[in-house]
Amino acid sequence: MRTARVLLGLAGAGLLAYGAYGLVAGPDTDPGRQSLWMLAAVVGHDFVLIPLAIGVGWLATRLVPVWARGAANAALLVTLALGVVAVPFIVKAGTFPDNPSLLPLDYGRGLLVALGATWLAAAVAALVNRHRHYDRHWRSRTRR
Amino acid sequence: MRNRLVALLTVPLPAPPEALRRGPFRADAFSSRVRSPWLTSRLGLALGISFGVCFVTGLLSHLIQHPPGWFGWPPRPVALYRVTQGVHVATGLAAIPLLGAKIWSVFPELFSWPPWRTIGHALERLSIAVLSLAAVFQLLTGLLNIAHWYDALPFPLLQAHYWGAWLAIGAIVLHIGVKLPVIRVGLTRTPPLRSTVEGGLSRRGVLTAALAATAAVTVATVGQTVRPLARVSVLAPRRPWVGPQGLPVNMSAVGAGVVEAARDPGYRLALSGPAGVRELSLDELAALPWHTADLPITCVEGWSAGGSWSGVRLAELVALVGGSEHDRVRVESLQRDGYRSTVVEARLLRDPLTLLALRLGGETLHIDHGYPCRLIAPNRPGVLQTKWVAAVTVL
């Protein structure tokens, strides 16, 4: 294991160094702007997106009845993922008058359709969960 | 030597004053008990495989477009690039929820206290910072690229995404080396789950939800290249049949600034080779023997669609100016800049499916597909299928 770790460490450091060298020395690169942009993207991800997800998940676990918590949290995760992917398409659709084949769909509507399917599936999962684990009548009957 | 290195890496660093330990740095700041090596190692494994696939397919695409001397790319199977590049973009999109879930699963580590214990610990955290930077960068630049959101990318995108890939893969390999003992424990042992919020997601539940998000993103977008799924892919940036003559376009004639030159009645195709120079009018070109090739257009952006192209074999054109099947050929466009020129290697020139197409689906080529004529060849990225061809030169 120690040998594997040392080899992986050296290989990784070498690949990293090659990437950093190429970025700084290569033609047609702008390392300054790219680094700043990278930093902004990670700050947005780590200090906006993830805290938002944690906050909404925390709220959901407290506001939603116990039998629907898991399904609600899972659906929130899918919602966030679909939202992140859809935003650039929603923003840019319709801005290419010379090329109607690019982003040809109504992506706001597409997102709603995808989210509708997601939350419908979550609702079914929550009801099944309630039926199995939280419905007292059903439970007492099976115990007998 | 080794002992000295170990001694250097384990030099303790002074901790910042305890009074600064506030907010998320507090010991009890994060309540979820689901975070664990079990979950993180599984998410990490899925993410590592995704980035590995993206790296290999991306590097391949880069080599095809900027081939070094040792690299050769075969003309068959005709749809190979369609598959590798479709996989590249689909895998990158699928990795978006995996990356989010992976970072969530180790989020409290970002606020670990003290922030640095030893020089080695500080270096390891630095490498994780590079990993996050490069991973988020690669996925986000890829996403913005397929949305053509270029004004949000104020740097040369191609080089940035290429070198970012080396940074990302290097940081991942290094990270696996550092974390190998934790990964092994995480993948092989299932510790009892401590109590969590009643009814909330378990470890397995979070993993399932992350994979469900990956599946949702894939189904919502992959129809841009997998035609049977196109109608359910409500977020696909392309529909394989939407575009002039039922085929999508990446660069329009207006965008390329060639409308006037392409419609000029005085258009001539300039041929040059060992036997001299010749200029062909469109009628002269169309009087040569016609052939038909059913070939896909595959964009680097991950969409693809098949078309039935007919026109003149490039090898037969080249023969008019003394070129042979062993020559390499440069094909140039009327475009002033952008993807205005490409080289066709001898192996591809010999291929009977390599055409200068004049028609698509039986109709005169639409100007956005390259009227008066365009290069169409098997197993090649769309950016190398030069449109609005003005000149063919034997090299």
XYZ file of C-alpha atoms in Angstrom:
539
model
C 0.000 0.000 0.000
C 2.840 2.399 0.829
C 4.424 1.863 -2.623
C 1.075 2.407 -4.333
C 0.531 5.611 -2.382
C 3.983 6.958 -3.201
C 3.554 6.104 -6.909
C 0.083 7.686 -7.058
C 1.393 10.745 -5.238
C 4.330 11.190 -7.613
C 2.227 10.549 -10.738
C -0.456 12.977 -9.544
C 2.084 15.670 -8.693
C 3.713 15.190 -12.107
C 0.413 15.519 -14.007
C -0.500 18.570 -11.911
C 2.856 20.180 -12.623
C 2.428 19.514 -16.361
C -1.018 21.150 -16.324
C 0.234 24.168 -14.372
C 3.250 24.522 -16.672
C 1.072 24.333 -19.786
C -1.316 26.924 -18.419
C 1.465 29.370 -17.596
C 3.789 28.740 -20.566
C 1.423 27.568 -23.288
C 0.337 29.646 -26.244
C -3.197 31.097 -26.167
C -3.616 30.874 -22.418
C -4.607 33.537 -19.923
C -3.575 32.062 -16.554
C -4.396 35.204 -14.557
C -7.996 35.531 -15.699
C -8.516 31.786 -15.683
C -7.308 31.468 -12.060
C -9.564 34.294 -10.922
C -12.524 32.754 -12.730
C -11.745 29.336 -11.226
C -11.652 30.872 -7.765
C -14.962 32.655 -8.325
C -16.572 29.409 -9.531
C -15.427 27.463 -6.469
C -16.477 30.268 -4.088
C -19.903 30.237 -5.767
C -20.101 26.469 -5.446
C -18.746 26.076 -1.902
C -20.234 29.173 -0.296
C -23.517 29.627 -2.165
C -24.703 26.378 -3.756
C -23.687 23.873 -1.056
C -24.825 26.030 1.922
C -28.099 26.630 0.073
C -28.519 22.870 -0.401
C -27.687 22.207 3.258
C -30.102 24.938 4.402
C -33.000 23.773 2.253
C -32.347 20.137 3.231
C -32.290 21.108 6.914
C -35.585 22.976 6.550
C -37.144 20.079 4.638
C -36.253 17.546 7.327
C -38.036 19.715 9.884
C -41.065 20.927 7.962
C -41.975 17.737 6.139
C -43.757 14.810 7.905
C -41.417 12.050 8.947
C -42.549 9.561 6.256
C -41.811 12.037 3.436
C -38.411 13.329 4.622
C -36.183 10.941 2.701
C -38.118 11.353 -0.538
C -38.196 15.147 -0.165
C -34.442 15.329 0.409
C -33.734 13.093 -2.585
C -36.061 15.148 -4.795
C -34.338 18.360 -3.650
C -30.979 16.935 -4.698
C -32.313 16.033 -8.156
C -33.969 19.476 -8.408
C -30.674 21.233 -7.706
C -28.810 19.109 -10.282
C -31.406 19.672 -13.036
C -31.550 23.382 -12.167
C -27.783 23.846 -12.478
C -27.756 22.121 -15.874
C -30.823 24.017 -17.150
C -29.833 27.583 -16.181
C -27.292 28.204 -19.001
C -29.765 26.812 -21.557
C -32.638 28.951 -20.222
C -30.446 32.067 -20.266
C -28.976 31.547 -23.751
C -31.967 30.055 -25.627
C -33.387 32.462 -28.205
C -30.212 34.574 -28.395
C -28.902 33.035 -31.631
C -31.068 34.541 -34.403
C -28.656 33.291 -37.093
C -28.760 29.673 -35.828
C -32.202 28.404 -34.759
C -30.863 24.823 -34.400
C -28.870 25.884 -31.328
C -30.858 25.592 -28.064
C -34.113 25.119 -29.999
C -36.327 24.066 -27.059
C -38.263 25.937 -24.367
C -35.903 25.069 -21.513
C -37.965 26.732 -18.780
C -40.848 24.459 -19.724
C -38.436 21.504 -20.038
C -37.157 22.108 -16.522
C -40.723 22.234 -15.165
C -41.565 18.957 -16.907
C -38.436 17.258 -15.524
C -39.101 18.610 -12.021
C -42.743 17.548 -12.241
C -41.669 13.979 -13.015
C -39.103 14.089 -10.200
C -41.545 15.294 -7.544
C -44.251 12.921 -8.733
C -41.825 10.009 -8.276
C -40.864 11.380 -4.833
C -44.530 11.678 -3.815
C -45.184 8.062 -4.818
C -42.073 6.909 -2.900
C -43.186 8.890 0.186
C -46.708 7.428 0.109
C -45.355 3.893 -0.260
C -43.023 4.586 2.671
C -45.917 5.876 4.757
C -48.014 2.851 3.919
C -45.201 0.440 4.824
C -43.750 2.011 7.935
C -46.032 4.639 9.392
C -49.618 3.568 8.801
C -50.722 2.251 12.219
C -53.746 0.289 11.011
C -51.743 -1.482 8.362
C -48.928 -2.161 10.801
C -51.166 -3.585 13.529
C -52.868 -5.823 10.988
C -49.586 -7.283 9.769
C -48.369 -7.826 13.318
C -51.250 -10.105 14.060
C 16.590 11.531 3.152
C 13.207 9.935 3.646
C 13.368 10.576 7.384
C 14.203 14.199 6.765
C 11.246 14.542 4.412
C 8.898 12.931 6.940
C 10.336 15.212 9.651
C 9.739 18.268 7.461
C 6.158 17.296 6.606
C 5.304 16.645 10.247
C 6.633 19.968 11.588
C 3.704 21.231 13.673
C 2.313 24.604 12.661
C 0.954 27.058 15.248
C -2.828 27.018 15.518
C -4.703 30.307 15.120
C -6.258 31.775 18.300
C -9.264 29.817 19.545
C -11.328 33.031 19.561
C -11.493 32.815 15.749
C -13.255 29.464 15.912
C -16.752 30.651 15.120
C -19.662 29.837 12.821
C -18.999 26.776 10.664
C -15.639 26.229 12.413
C -17.406 25.214 15.648
C -17.151 21.519 16.496
C -20.935 21.000 16.369
C -21.630 23.153 13.293
C -22.726 20.283 11.022
C -25.484 18.028 12.245
C -25.814 15.316 9.575
C -24.492 11.940 10.692
C -24.744 10.523 7.180
C -21.363 11.876 6.111
C -18.853 9.042 6.379
C -15.955 7.379 4.556
C -18.520 4.771 3.384
C -20.471 7.433 1.463
C -17.558 9.627 0.390
C -15.484 6.748 -0.971
C -18.405 5.523 -3.101
C -19.216 8.977 -4.448
C -15.484 9.495 -4.998
C -15.205 6.232 -6.912
C -18.075 7.199 -9.240
C -16.632 10.684 -9.687
C -13.108 9.357 -10.274
C -14.378 7.020 -12.999
C -16.345 9.896 -14.599
C -13.329 12.202 -14.668
C -11.160 9.354 -15.979
C -13.594 8.743 -18.859
C -13.800 12.484 -19.595
C -10.009 12.805 -19.517
C -9.381 9.922 -21.932
C -12.139 10.860 -24.401
C -11.234 14.546 -24.171
C -7.545 13.900 -24.768
C -8.481 11.718 -27.735
C -10.580 14.515 -29.228
C -7.718 16.951 -28.692
C -5.242 14.610 -30.420
C -7.586 14.171 -33.394
C -7.842 17.946 -33.805
C -4.175 18.740 -33.111
C -2.406 15.534 -34.174
C 1.253 15.142 -33.200
C 3.452 13.168 -35.638
C 3.039 9.830 -33.839
C -0.761 9.981 -33.775
C -2.990 8.428 -36.416
C -6.783 8.248 -36.325
C -8.526 5.619 -38.478
C -11.455 6.429 -40.808
C -13.362 3.360 -39.551
C -15.606 2.642 -37.746
C -17.299 5.744 -39.165
C -19.175 6.493 -35.930
C -16.338 5.923 -33.435
C -15.788 9.624 -32.744
C -19.536 10.060 -32.469
C -19.470 7.590 -29.572
C -16.323 8.853 -27.812
C -17.358 12.509 -27.937
C -20.978 11.732 -27.044
C -19.644 9.838 -24.013
C -17.316 12.741 -23.147
C -20.106 15.308 -22.911
C -22.702 12.950 -21.373
C -20.228 11.838 -18.685
C -19.255 15.417 -17.888
C -22.917 16.386 -17.445
C -23.562 13.260 -15.357
C -20.628 14.174 -13.089
C -22.225 17.488 -12.057
C -24.500 16.023 -9.327
C -21.781 13.550 -8.307
C -19.318 16.390 -7.712
C -21.895 18.356 -5.729
C -22.749 15.342 -3.556
C -19.078 14.441 -3.074
C -18.185 17.949 -1.892
C -21.280 18.015 0.352
C -20.167 14.731 1.931
C -16.829 16.235 3.037
C -18.031 19.808 3.461
C -17.289 20.033 7.232
C -13.630 19.265 6.415
C -13.460 22.698 4.797
C -13.904 24.149 8.294
C -11.757 21.665 10.219
C -9.948 23.097 13.231
C -7.105 23.881 13.455
C -7.022 24.717 9.709
C -3.437 23.414 9.489
C -1.700 21.006 11.864
C 1.595 20.313 10.106
C 3.343 21.313 6.889
C 2.182 18.024 5.341
C -1.422 18.704 6.382
C -1.276 22.221 4.924
C 0.101 20.840 1.627
C -2.605 18.194 1.473
C -5.288 20.846 1.967
C -3.666 22.927 -0.764
C -3.848 19.961 -3.164
C -7.537 19.513 -2.300
C -8.088 23.200 -3.058
C -6.527 22.670 -6.514
C -8.702 19.577 -6.967
C -11.917 21.497 -6.198
C -10.856 24.415 -8.390
C -10.007 22.221 -11.376
C -12.993 19.855 -11.033
C -15.589 22.636 -10.752
C -13.821 24.522 -13.556
C -13.877 21.588 -15.986
C -17.564 20.784 -15.479
C -18.668 24.422 -15.555
C -16.634 25.406 -18.648
C -17.953 22.292 -20.411
C -21.552 23.181 -19.536
C -21.166 26.840 -20.583
C -19.472 25.740 -23.810
C -22.375 23.531 -24.924
C -24.738 26.434 -24.107
C -22.523 28.760 -26.258
C -22.338 31.123 -23.272
C -19.010 32.501 -24.456
C -19.404 35.964 -22.912
C -19.251 34.278 -19.493
C -15.850 32.783 -20.364
C -13.335 35.652 -20.594
C -10.316 33.483 -21.521
C -9.329 31.175 -24.420
C -11.735 28.311 -23.749
C -10.038 25.526 -25.707
C -6.645 25.869 -23.999
C -8.237 26.526 -20.610
C -10.334 23.329 -20.746
C -7.347 21.335 -22.052
C -4.852 22.367 -19.371
C -7.587 22.274 -16.735
C -8.003 18.592 -17.587
C -4.353 17.883 -16.693
C -4.743 19.825 -13.446
C -7.922 17.925 -12.560
C -6.608 14.446 -13.353
C -3.304 15.156 -11.569
C -5.075 16.429 -8.457
C -7.389 13.380 -8.493
C -4.517 10.874 -8.755
C -2.635 12.696 -5.979
C -5.778 12.784 -3.825
C -6.320 9.022 -4.269
C -2.709 8.429 -3.193
C -3.136 10.563 -0.067
C -6.518 9.084 0.893
C -5.917 5.439 -0.069
C -6.152 4.056 3.510
C -9.440 5.912 4.148
C -10.787 4.849 0.738
C -9.991 1.204 1.497
C -11.756 1.310 4.849
C -14.669 3.209 3.307
C -15.159 0.699 0.493
C -14.669 -2.492 2.514
C -16.292 -1.849 5.891
C -19.846 -0.840 6.652
C -19.914 0.751 10.085
C -23.224 0.856 11.969
C -25.142 4.020 11.118
C -25.379 6.307 14.083
C -28.796 7.797 14.788
C -29.836 10.506 12.385
C -32.943 12.622 11.898
C -35.899 10.254 11.936
C -37.079 9.480 8.442
C -34.211 11.388 6.788
C -31.975 9.877 4.126
C -29.543 7.184 5.198
C -26.014 6.881 3.800
C -27.351 4.509 1.191
C -30.247 6.896 0.581
C -27.904 9.822 -0.175
C -25.875 7.633 -2.556
C -29.065 6.493 -4.309
C -30.324 10.083 -4.552
C -27.008 11.241 -6.080
C -27.130 8.431 -8.635
C -30.795 9.279 -9.351
C -29.765 12.892 -10.007
C -27.060 11.637 -12.374
C -29.609 9.491 -14.191
C -32.068 12.417 -14.375
C -29.465 14.772 -15.865
C -28.424 12.103 -18.372
C -31.956 11.289 -19.532
C -32.735 15.021 -19.764
C -29.786 15.753 -22.093
C -28.417 12.652 -23.844
C -31.073 12.782 -26.578
C -28.874 15.330 -28.357
C -26.892 12.372 -29.629
C -29.026 9.299 -28.795
C -31.886 9.903 -31.204
C -34.503 7.543 -29.651
C -34.261 9.518 -26.390
C -34.495 12.946 -28.042
C -38.163 13.476 -27.167
C -37.654 12.776 -23.459
C -34.475 14.858 -23.344
C -36.308 18.069 -22.498
C -33.061 19.855 -21.592
C -30.942 18.708 -24.553
C -29.117 21.642 -26.194
C -29.883 20.104 -29.611
C -32.519 18.013 -31.316
C -30.817 15.729 -33.875
C -33.413 16.615 -36.534
C -33.849 20.346 -35.838
C -31.936 22.545 -38.269
C -31.809 23.402 -41.958
C -32.509 20.257 -44.023
C -33.205 18.385 -40.775
C -29.677 18.618 -39.394
C -28.284 20.892 -36.626
C -25.665 23.541 -37.365
C -22.881 24.819 -35.134
C -21.642 27.802 -37.161
C -24.084 29.557 -39.476
C -23.082 31.256 -42.727
C -23.989 34.601 -41.162
C -21.871 33.814 -38.083
C -18.928 32.860 -40.278
C -19.366 35.957 -42.470
C -19.411 34.024 -45.742
C -22.921 34.647 -47.109
C -21.810 36.946 -49.927
C -18.748 34.906 -50.947
C -20.698 31.613 -50.871
C -23.528 32.995 -53.072
C -21.179 34.732 -55.518
C -22.043 33.473 -59.047
C -18.341 33.822 -59.875
C -17.481 31.151 -57.280
C -14.568 28.923 -58.317
C -13.051 25.965 -56.481
C -9.255 26.319 -56.666
C -7.342 23.059 -57.022
C -3.578 22.885 -56.884
C -1.216 19.930 -57.059
C 1.947 18.602 -58.688
C 0.374 18.930 -62.174
C -0.505 22.579 -61.702
C -3.493 24.736 -60.775
C -7.113 24.462 -61.904
C -10.261 26.377 -61.158
C -13.654 24.676 -61.334
C -16.993 26.422 -61.542
C -19.891 24.901 -59.653
C -21.249 23.398 -62.912
C -17.869 21.857 -63.770
C -17.651 20.441 -60.253
C -21.156 18.963 -60.515
C -20.278 17.385 -63.879
C -17.784 15.037 -62.178
C -18.934 11.533 -61.086
C -21.268 11.647 -58.049
C -21.153 9.420 -54.991
C -23.277 9.212 -51.852
C -22.081 8.746 -48.249
C -24.292 8.245 -45.189
C -22.204 9.857 -42.479
C -22.868 11.553 -39.147
C -21.948 15.109 -38.301
C -20.471 14.966 -34.803
C -19.885 18.165 -32.904
C -17.236 18.472 -30.188
C -20.135 19.748 -28.085
C -21.501 16.207 -27.905
C -24.416 16.268 -30.340
C -24.484 14.218 -33.499
C -26.863 13.428 -36.337
C -26.685 11.347 -39.485
C -27.048 12.731 -43.000
C -27.044 11.406 -46.530
C -24.437 13.421 -48.413
C -23.752 13.328 -52.133
C -21.030 14.939 -54.160
C -17.607 14.360 -55.616
C -14.883 12.134 -54.149
C -12.030 14.238 -52.819
C -9.475 11.736 -54.195
C -10.934 12.099 -57.724
C -10.727 15.910 -57.506
C -7.131 15.740 -56.364
C -6.315 13.443 -59.303
C -7.312 16.284 -61.674
C -4.225 18.212 -60.574
C -1.874 15.232 -60.438
C -2.395 14.228 -56.801
C -2.274 10.560 -55.837
C -3.842 8.449 -53.080
C -0.630 8.746 -51.092
C -0.833 12.508 -50.745
C -2.049 14.685 -47.912
C -4.422 17.452 -48.816
C -5.329 20.812 -47.306
C -8.951 21.911 -47.586
C -9.615 25.618 -47.068
C -12.831 27.533 -46.529
C -14.137 30.896 -47.683
C -14.153 31.767 -43.973
C -11.624 34.410 -42.945
C -11.086 32.971 -39.452
C -12.298 30.241 -37.119
C -12.086 26.656 -38.389
C -11.123 27.772 -41.871
C -8.649 25.067 -42.860
C -8.049 21.371 -42.297
C -5.626 18.678 -43.408
C -6.891 15.362 -44.802
C -4.352 12.567 -44.291
C -3.665 10.088 -47.121
C -5.547 7.275 -45.375
C -8.672 9.417 -45.154
C -8.225 10.802 -48.679
C -8.241 7.221 -50.036
C -11.495 6.436 -48.224
C -14.382 6.177 -50.728
C -16.675 8.000 -48.249
C -14.532 11.140 -48.213
C -16.461 13.636 -50.354
C -16.814 17.256 -51.241
C -20.562 17.212 -50.738
C -22.885 19.302 -52.919
C -26.157 17.850 -51.682
C -27.685 16.771 -48.370
C -30.694 14.463 -48.371
C -31.064 14.977 -52.139
C -31.332 18.791 -51.893
C -28.742 21.416 -52.776
C -26.659 21.990 -49.658
C -28.156 24.699 -47.398
C -25.796 27.639 -46.994
C -25.520 26.927 -43.241
C -24.296 23.414 -44.105
C -21.605 24.807 -46.382
C -23.048 25.711 -49.834
C -21.590 25.573 -52.468
C -19.685 22.528 -51.149
C -18.288 21.090 -47.947
C -15.910 18.379 -46.830
C -17.572 15.313 -45.338
C -15.412 12.390 -44.199
C -15.861 9.409 -41.880
C -15.039 9.403 -38.142
C -14.125 13.054 -37.762
C -15.132 15.970 -35.509
C -17.476 18.480 -37.150
C -14.936 21.296 -36.827
C -12.710 19.375 -39.270
C -15.546 18.920 -41.808
C -14.723 22.215 -43.493
C -17.698 24.123 -44.925
C -17.848 26.657 -47.819
C -14.788 25.049 -49.409
C -12.755 27.456 -51.569
C -9.506 25.603 -52.194
C -8.030 22.092 -52.196
C -4.241 21.887 -52.156
C -2.029 18.805 -52.432
C 0.685 19.099 -49.762
